[in-house]
């Protein structure tokens, strides 16, 4: 069998593309344990459940290969003084890297082996970062505007969220007088 090329129509301002078979919203309740200020989390959740980010997903499956593309749009905001961010995960498979491309906004890409190595990559539109296998990844939106990035990875990579929930990233990105600060966790 022959596999045919697929093209998507991507709107880089909006961070949306067509056709899009799957949109996954992540509300505060989906990542509530990731934020440091748990009393503010509980207080907000008593009133509403804000949308923190959205993932648009497209699987490129052929007869001989599998890749996936995901576009994430993180809204601007804070929970207490911690900026909106992704849940963060390590890939389940130990041989699976990923390429991230920031197309809009500003913030940090946090990379952590959860075994002593940590990097905070300052992120803005135009930065492409390779995430090596075995590094947990999380994106933080420190701007007043939408942050949009594209991720390309192998469909079989898998997501390990538990290890991040258990160990946590080495640093958090907190807002002090509106400016981002990296704060070491103990
Ligand atoms: C992946 C990508 C990426 C990521 C989203 C949301 O491996 O699928 O890294 O698509 O899943 O940006 O981040 P969380 O998966 O951490 O919620
Ligand atoms: Ni990933």
PDB file of C-alpha atoms and ligand atoms in Angstrom:
ATOM      1  CA  UNK A   1       0.000   0.000   0.000  1.00  0.00           C
ATOM      2  CA  UNK A   2       1.086   3.569  -0.612  1.00  0.00           C
ATOM      3  CA  UNK A   3       0.811   6.281   2.040  1.00  0.00           C
ATOM      4  CA  UNK A   4      -0.383   9.727   1.074  1.00  0.00           C
ATOM      5  CA  UNK A   5       0.920  13.109   2.305  1.00  0.00           C
ATOM      6  CA  UNK A   6      -1.280  15.026   4.727  1.00  0.00           C
ATOM      7  CA  UNK A   7      -1.240  18.802   5.197  1.00  0.00           C
ATOM      8  CA  UNK A   8      -2.870  20.825   7.933  1.00  0.00           C
ATOM      9  CA  UNK A   9      -3.900  24.441   7.792  1.00  0.00           C
ATOM     10  CA  UNK A  10      -2.244  26.067  10.817  1.00  0.00           C
ATOM     11  CA  UNK A  11      -3.174  29.451  12.261  1.00  0.00           C
ATOM     12  CA  UNK A  12      -0.095  30.484  14.245  1.00  0.00           C
ATOM     13  CA  UNK A  13      -1.792  33.496  15.870  1.00  0.00           C
ATOM     14  CA  UNK A  14      -4.586  31.378  17.280  1.00  0.00           C
ATOM     15  CA  UNK A  15      -2.716  28.129  17.717  1.00  0.00           C
ATOM     16  CA  UNK A  16      -5.425  26.175  15.913  1.00  0.00           C
ATOM     17  CA  UNK A  17      -5.350  23.971  12.810  1.00  0.00           C
ATOM     18  CA  UNK A  18      -7.777  22.228  10.480  1.00  0.00           C
ATOM     19  CA  UNK A  19      -8.717  19.480  10.211  1.00  0.00           C
ATOM     20  CA  UNK A  20      -8.372  18.726  13.918  1.00  0.00           C
ATOM     21  CA  UNK A  21      -9.651  15.352  15.110  1.00  0.00           C
ATOM     22  CA  UNK A  22      -9.007  15.898  18.817  1.00  0.00           C
ATOM     23  CA  UNK A  23      -9.028  18.843  21.221  1.00  0.00           C
ATOM     24  CA  UNK A  24      -8.232  18.173  24.878  1.00  0.00           C
ATOM     25  CA  UNK A  25      -9.026  20.955  27.349  1.00  0.00           C
ATOM     26  CA  UNK A  26      -7.087  21.054  30.614  1.00  0.00           C
ATOM     27  CA  UNK A  27      -8.937  22.788  33.384  1.00  0.00           C
ATOM     28  CA  UNK A  28      -7.528  23.640  36.797  1.00  0.00           C
ATOM     29  CA  UNK A  29      -9.153  20.497  38.226  1.00  0.00           C
ATOM     30  CA  UNK A  30      -7.070  18.379  35.798  1.00  0.00           C
ATOM     31  CA  UNK A  31      -3.774  19.650  37.221  1.00  0.00           C
ATOM     32  CA  UNK A  32      -4.732  21.015  40.609  1.00  0.00           C
ATOM     33  CA  UNK A  33      -2.032  19.081  42.491  1.00  0.00           C
ATOM     34  CA  UNK A  34       0.702  20.656  40.330  1.00  0.00           C
ATOM     35  CA  UNK A  35       0.335  24.180  41.750  1.00  0.00           C
ATOM     36  CA  UNK A  36       2.087  25.171  44.963  1.00  0.00           C
ATOM     37  CA  UNK A  37      -0.679  27.292  46.507  1.00  0.00           C
ATOM     38  CA  UNK A  38      -3.205  24.597  47.376  1.00  0.00           C
ATOM     39  CA  UNK A  39      -5.472  26.859  49.429  1.00  0.00           C
ATOM     40  CA  UNK A  40      -5.909  29.194  46.436  1.00  0.00           C
ATOM     41  CA  UNK A  41      -6.545  26.161  44.185  1.00  0.00           C
ATOM     42  CA  UNK A  42      -9.322  25.000  46.530  1.00  0.00           C
ATOM     43  CA  UNK A  43     -10.759  28.492  46.795  1.00  0.00           C
ATOM     44  CA  UNK A  44     -10.906  28.938  42.992  1.00  0.00           C
ATOM     45  CA  UNK A  45     -12.403  25.462  42.476  1.00  0.00           C
ATOM     46  CA  UNK A  46     -15.254  26.268  44.841  1.00  0.00           C
ATOM     47  CA  UNK A  47     -16.398  28.950  42.392  1.00  0.00           C
ATOM     48  CA  UNK A  48     -15.329  27.734  38.938  1.00  0.00           C
ATOM     49  CA  UNK A  49     -12.865  25.595  37.014  1.00  0.00           C
ATOM     50  CA  UNK A  50     -10.788  27.849  34.722  1.00  0.00           C
ATOM     51  CA  UNK A  51      -9.404  26.549  31.441  1.00  0.00           C
ATOM     52  CA  UNK A  52      -5.585  26.634  31.754  1.00  0.00           C
ATOM     53  CA  UNK A  53      -4.607  25.223  28.345  1.00  0.00           C
ATOM     54  CA  UNK A  54      -5.801  23.209  25.361  1.00  0.00           C
ATOM     55  CA  UNK A  55      -4.081  20.525  23.280  1.00  0.00           C
ATOM     56  CA  UNK A  56      -4.904  19.976  19.604  1.00  0.00           C
ATOM     57  CA  UNK A  57      -3.692  16.649  18.380  1.00  0.00           C
ATOM     58  CA  UNK A  58      -3.121  15.061  14.992  1.00  0.00           C
ATOM     59  CA  UNK A  59      -1.787  11.500  14.570  1.00  0.00           C
ATOM     60  CA  UNK A  60       0.187  10.883  11.360  1.00  0.00           C
ATOM     61  CA  UNK A  61      -0.131   7.137  11.060  1.00  0.00           C
ATOM     62  CA  UNK A  62       1.125   5.362   7.966  1.00  0.00           C
ATOM     63  CA  UNK A  63       1.621   1.708   7.180  1.00  0.00           C
ATOM     64  CA  UNK A  64       5.314   1.917   8.201  1.00  0.00           C
ATOM     65  CA  UNK A  65       5.554   4.736  10.750  1.00  0.00           C
ATOM     66  CA  UNK A  66       3.764   6.697  13.448  1.00  0.00           C
ATOM     67  CA  UNK A  67       4.277  10.326  14.391  1.00  0.00           C
ATOM     68  CA  UNK A  68       2.112  12.794  16.163  1.00  0.00           C
ATOM     69  CA  UNK A  69       1.780  16.545  16.201  1.00  0.00           C
ATOM     70  CA  UNK A  70       0.279  18.481  19.061  1.00  0.00           C
ATOM     71  CA  UNK A  71      -0.332  22.204  19.329  1.00  0.00           C
ATOM     72  CA  UNK A  72      -0.755  23.529  22.855  1.00  0.00           C
ATOM     73  CA  UNK A  73      -2.285  26.917  23.681  1.00  0.00           C
ATOM     74  CA  UNK A  74      -1.645  28.081  27.239  1.00  0.00           C
ATOM     75  CA  UNK A  75      -3.775  30.988  28.389  1.00  0.00           C
ATOM     76  CA  UNK A  76      -2.252  33.821  30.433  1.00  0.00           C
ATOM     77  CA  UNK A  77      -2.863  33.782  34.170  1.00  0.00           C
ATOM     78  CA  UNK A  78      -1.723  32.750  37.626  1.00  0.00           C
ATOM     79  CA  UNK A  79      -2.911  30.468  40.420  1.00  0.00           C
ATOM     80  CA  UNK A  80      -1.883  32.382  43.519  1.00  0.00           C
ATOM     81  CA  UNK A  81       1.474  33.709  42.291  1.00  0.00           C
ATOM     82  CA  UNK A  82       2.327  30.731  40.055  1.00  0.00           C
ATOM     83  CA  UNK A  83       1.989  31.188  36.313  1.00  0.00           C
ATOM     84  CA  UNK A  84      -0.294  28.958  34.243  1.00  0.00           C
ATOM     85  CA  UNK A  85       1.645  25.949  32.967  1.00  0.00           C
ATOM     86  CA  UNK A  86       1.225  22.484  31.519  1.00  0.00           C
ATOM     87  CA  UNK A  87       0.883  19.484  33.783  1.00  0.00           C
ATOM     88  CA  UNK A  88       4.291  18.219  32.624  1.00  0.00           C
ATOM     89  CA  UNK A  89       5.351  14.652  31.922  1.00  0.00           C
ATOM     90  CA  UNK A  90       8.174  12.318  31.051  1.00  0.00           C
ATOM     91  CA  UNK A  91       7.733  10.044  28.068  1.00  0.00           C
ATOM     92  CA  UNK A  92       7.025   6.480  29.131  1.00  0.00           C
ATOM     93  CA  UNK A  93       9.452   5.008  26.613  1.00  0.00           C
ATOM     94  CA  UNK A  94      13.097   5.695  27.448  1.00  0.00           C
ATOM     95  CA  UNK A  95      14.093   6.197  23.805  1.00  0.00           C
ATOM     96  CA  UNK A  96      11.607   8.933  22.947  1.00  0.00           C
ATOM     97  CA  UNK A  97      12.643  12.554  22.373  1.00  0.00           C
ATOM     98  CA  UNK A  98      10.448  15.418  21.195  1.00  0.00           C
ATOM     99  CA  UNK A  99      10.849  18.688  19.287  1.00  0.00           C
ATOM    100  CA  UNK A 100       9.077  21.797  20.600  1.00  0.00           C
ATOM    101  CA  UNK A 101       8.638  25.005  18.612  1.00  0.00           C
ATOM    102  CA  UNK A 102       7.315  28.145  20.289  1.00  0.00           C
ATOM    103  CA  UNK A 103       5.239  30.082  17.760  1.00  0.00           C
ATOM    104  CA  UNK A 104       3.669  32.708  19.998  1.00  0.00           C
ATOM    105  CA  UNK A 105       4.082  34.194  23.433  1.00  0.00           C
ATOM    106  CA  UNK A 106       6.744  34.088  26.111  1.00  0.00           C
ATOM    107  CA  UNK A 107       7.643  31.932  29.057  1.00  0.00           C
ATOM    108  CA  UNK A 108       9.874  29.045  30.010  1.00  0.00           C
ATOM    109  CA  UNK A 109      10.327  25.483  28.911  1.00  0.00           C
ATOM    110  CA  UNK A 110      11.322  23.564  32.043  1.00  0.00           C
ATOM    111  CA  UNK A 111      13.348  20.399  31.463  1.00  0.00           C
ATOM    112  CA  UNK A 112      14.156  18.072  34.339  1.00  0.00           C
ATOM    113  CA  UNK A 113      15.547  14.539  34.498  1.00  0.00           C
ATOM    114  CA  UNK A 114      13.967  14.330  37.980  1.00  0.00           C
ATOM    115  CA  UNK A 115      17.343  12.887  38.912  1.00  0.00           C
ATOM    116  CA  UNK A 116      19.342  16.055  39.501  1.00  0.00           C
ATOM    117  CA  UNK A 117      19.603  17.768  36.098  1.00  0.00           C
ATOM    118  CA  UNK A 118      17.431  20.801  35.396  1.00  0.00           C
ATOM    119  CA  UNK A 119      17.245  23.470  32.685  1.00  0.00           C
ATOM    120  CA  UNK A 120      14.915  26.442  32.319  1.00  0.00           C
ATOM    121  CA  UNK A 121      14.924  27.523  28.681  1.00  0.00           C
ATOM    122  CA  UNK A 122      13.710  31.114  28.191  1.00  0.00           C
ATOM    123  CA  UNK A 123      11.034  30.819  25.570  1.00  0.00           C
ATOM    124  CA  UNK A 124       9.606  33.224  23.022  1.00  0.00           C
ATOM    125  CA  UNK A 125       8.213  32.951  19.505  1.00  0.00           C
ATOM    126  CA  UNK A 126      10.854  31.460  17.221  1.00  0.00           C
ATOM    127  CA  UNK A 127      12.659  29.186  19.665  1.00  0.00           C
ATOM    128  CA  UNK A 128      12.895  25.502  18.740  1.00  0.00           C
ATOM    129  CA  UNK A 129      14.053  23.118  21.488  1.00  0.00           C
ATOM    130  CA  UNK A 130      14.950  19.462  21.305  1.00  0.00           C
ATOM    131  CA  UNK A 131      13.842  17.535  24.367  1.00  0.00           C
ATOM    132  CA  UNK A 132      16.093  14.506  24.856  1.00  0.00           C
ATOM    133  CA  UNK A 133      14.599  11.198  25.979  1.00  0.00           C
ATOM    134  CA  UNK A 134      14.231  10.857  29.781  1.00  0.00           C
ATOM    135  CA  UNK A 135      13.742  14.563  30.433  1.00  0.00           C
ATOM    136  CA  UNK A 136      10.417  15.652  31.902  1.00  0.00           C
ATOM    137  CA  UNK A 137       8.998  18.714  30.114  1.00  0.00           C
ATOM    138  CA  UNK A 138       6.665  21.504  31.192  1.00  0.00           C
ATOM    139  CA  UNK A 139       5.872  24.856  29.554  1.00  0.00           C
ATOM    140  CA  UNK A 140       5.044  27.962  31.614  1.00  0.00           C
ATOM    141  CA  UNK A 141       3.298  31.025  30.182  1.00  0.00           C
ATOM    142  CA  UNK A 142       4.740  34.137  31.858  1.00  0.00           C
ATOM    143  CA  UNK A 143       3.241  36.649  29.412  1.00  0.00           C
ATOM    144  CA  UNK A 144      -0.026  38.586  29.324  1.00  0.00           C
ATOM    145  CA  UNK A 145      -0.999  36.820  26.154  1.00  0.00           C
ATOM    146  CA  UNK A 146      -1.551  33.380  24.688  1.00  0.00           C
ATOM    147  CA  UNK A 147       1.505  31.074  24.469  1.00  0.00           C
ATOM    148  CA  UNK A 148       1.374  28.648  21.524  1.00  0.00           C
ATOM    149  CA  UNK A 149       3.798  25.833  20.785  1.00  0.00           C
ATOM    150  CA  UNK A 150       4.023  22.836  18.481  1.00  0.00           C
ATOM    151  CA  UNK A 151       5.310  19.475  19.676  1.00  0.00           C
ATOM    152  CA  UNK A 152       6.324  16.630  17.362  1.00  0.00           C
ATOM    153  CA  UNK A 153       6.890  13.180  18.783  1.00  0.00           C
ATOM    154  CA  UNK A 154       6.481   9.489  18.153  1.00  0.00           C
ATOM    155  CA  UNK A 155       2.971   8.213  18.748  1.00  0.00           C
ATOM    156  CA  UNK A 156       4.233   5.418  20.983  1.00  0.00           C
ATOM    157  CA  UNK A 157       6.180   7.759  23.349  1.00  0.00           C
ATOM    158  CA  UNK A 158       3.539   7.674  26.076  1.00  0.00           C
ATOM    159  CA  UNK A 159       3.046  10.080  28.995  1.00  0.00           C
ATOM    160  CA  UNK A 160       4.187   9.510  32.565  1.00  0.00           C
ATOM    161  CA  UNK A 161       2.426  12.128  34.691  1.00  0.00           C
ATOM    162  CA  UNK A 162       2.756  10.230  37.959  1.00  0.00           C
ATOM    163  CA  UNK A 163       6.503  10.638  38.219  1.00  0.00           C
ATOM    164  CA  UNK A 164       6.111  14.416  37.904  1.00  0.00           C
ATOM    165  CA  UNK A 165       3.340  14.460  40.508  1.00  0.00           C
ATOM    166  CA  UNK A 166       5.573  12.445  42.862  1.00  0.00           C
ATOM    167  CA  UNK A 167       8.931  14.169  42.350  1.00  0.00           C
ATOM    168  CA  UNK A 168       8.026  17.635  41.052  1.00  0.00           C
ATOM    169  CA  UNK A 169      10.213  19.912  38.952  1.00  0.00           C
ATOM    170  CA  UNK A 170      13.289  21.373  40.678  1.00  0.00           C
ATOM    171  CA  UNK A 171      12.046  24.944  40.179  1.00  0.00           C
ATOM    172  CA  UNK A 172       8.700  26.725  40.008  1.00  0.00           C
ATOM    173  CA  UNK A 173       8.056  29.883  38.007  1.00  0.00           C
ATOM    174  CA  UNK A 174       6.401  32.448  40.258  1.00  0.00           C
ATOM    175  CA  UNK A 175       5.290  36.000  39.620  1.00  0.00           C
ATOM    176  CA  UNK A 176       6.856  38.730  41.703  1.00  0.00           C
ATOM    177  CA  UNK A 177       5.536  42.213  40.869  1.00  0.00           C
ATOM    178  CA  UNK A 178       4.402  40.715  37.559  1.00  0.00           C
ATOM    179  CA  UNK A 179       7.912  39.462  36.692  1.00  0.00           C
ATOM    180  CA  UNK A 180       8.806  35.778  36.489  1.00  0.00           C
ATOM    181  CA  UNK A 181      11.188  34.321  39.068  1.00  0.00           C
ATOM    182  CA  UNK A 182      12.558  30.806  39.240  1.00  0.00           C
ATOM    183  CA  UNK A 183      12.189  29.481  42.767  1.00  0.00           C
ATOM    184  CA  UNK A 184      14.003  26.337  43.871  1.00  0.00           C
ATOM    185  CA  UNK A 185      11.839  23.625  45.440  1.00  0.00           C
ATOM    186  CA  UNK A 186      13.007  21.658  48.422  1.00  0.00           C
TER     187      UNK A 186
HETATM  188  C1  LIG B   1       3.433  15.150  24.199  1.00  0.00           C
HETATM  189  C2  LIG B   1       3.802  16.601  24.135  1.00  0.00           C
HETATM  190  C3  LIG B   1       2.670  17.624  24.234  1.00  0.00           C
HETATM  191  C4  LIG B   1       2.056  17.774  25.634  1.00  0.00           C
HETATM  192  C5  LIG B   1       1.130  18.972  25.754  1.00  0.00           C
HETATM  193  C6  LIG B   1       0.410  19.093  27.088  1.00  0.00           C
HETATM  194  O1  LIG B   1       4.311  14.347  24.544  1.00  0.00           O
HETATM  195  O2  LIG B   1       2.285  14.762  23.855  1.00  0.00           O
HETATM  196  O3  LIG B   1       4.831  16.872  25.009  1.00  0.00           O
HETATM  197  O4  LIG B   1       1.661  17.337  23.311  1.00  0.00           O
HETATM  198  O5  LIG B   1       1.363  16.592  25.949  1.00  0.00           O
HETATM  199  O6  LIG B   1       1.856  20.125  25.558  1.00  0.00           O
HETATM  200  O7  LIG B   1       1.246  18.921  28.181  1.00  0.00           O
HETATM  201  P1  LIG B   1       0.908  17.797  29.246  1.00  0.00           P
HETATM  202  O8  LIG B   1       0.820  16.511  28.473  1.00  0.00           O
HETATM  203  O9  LIG B   1       2.039  17.808  30.193  1.00  0.00           O
HETATM  204  O10 LIG B   1      -0.416  18.128  29.851  1.00  0.00           O
HETATM  205 NI1  LIG B   2       6.017  15.089  25.516  1.00  0.00          NI
END
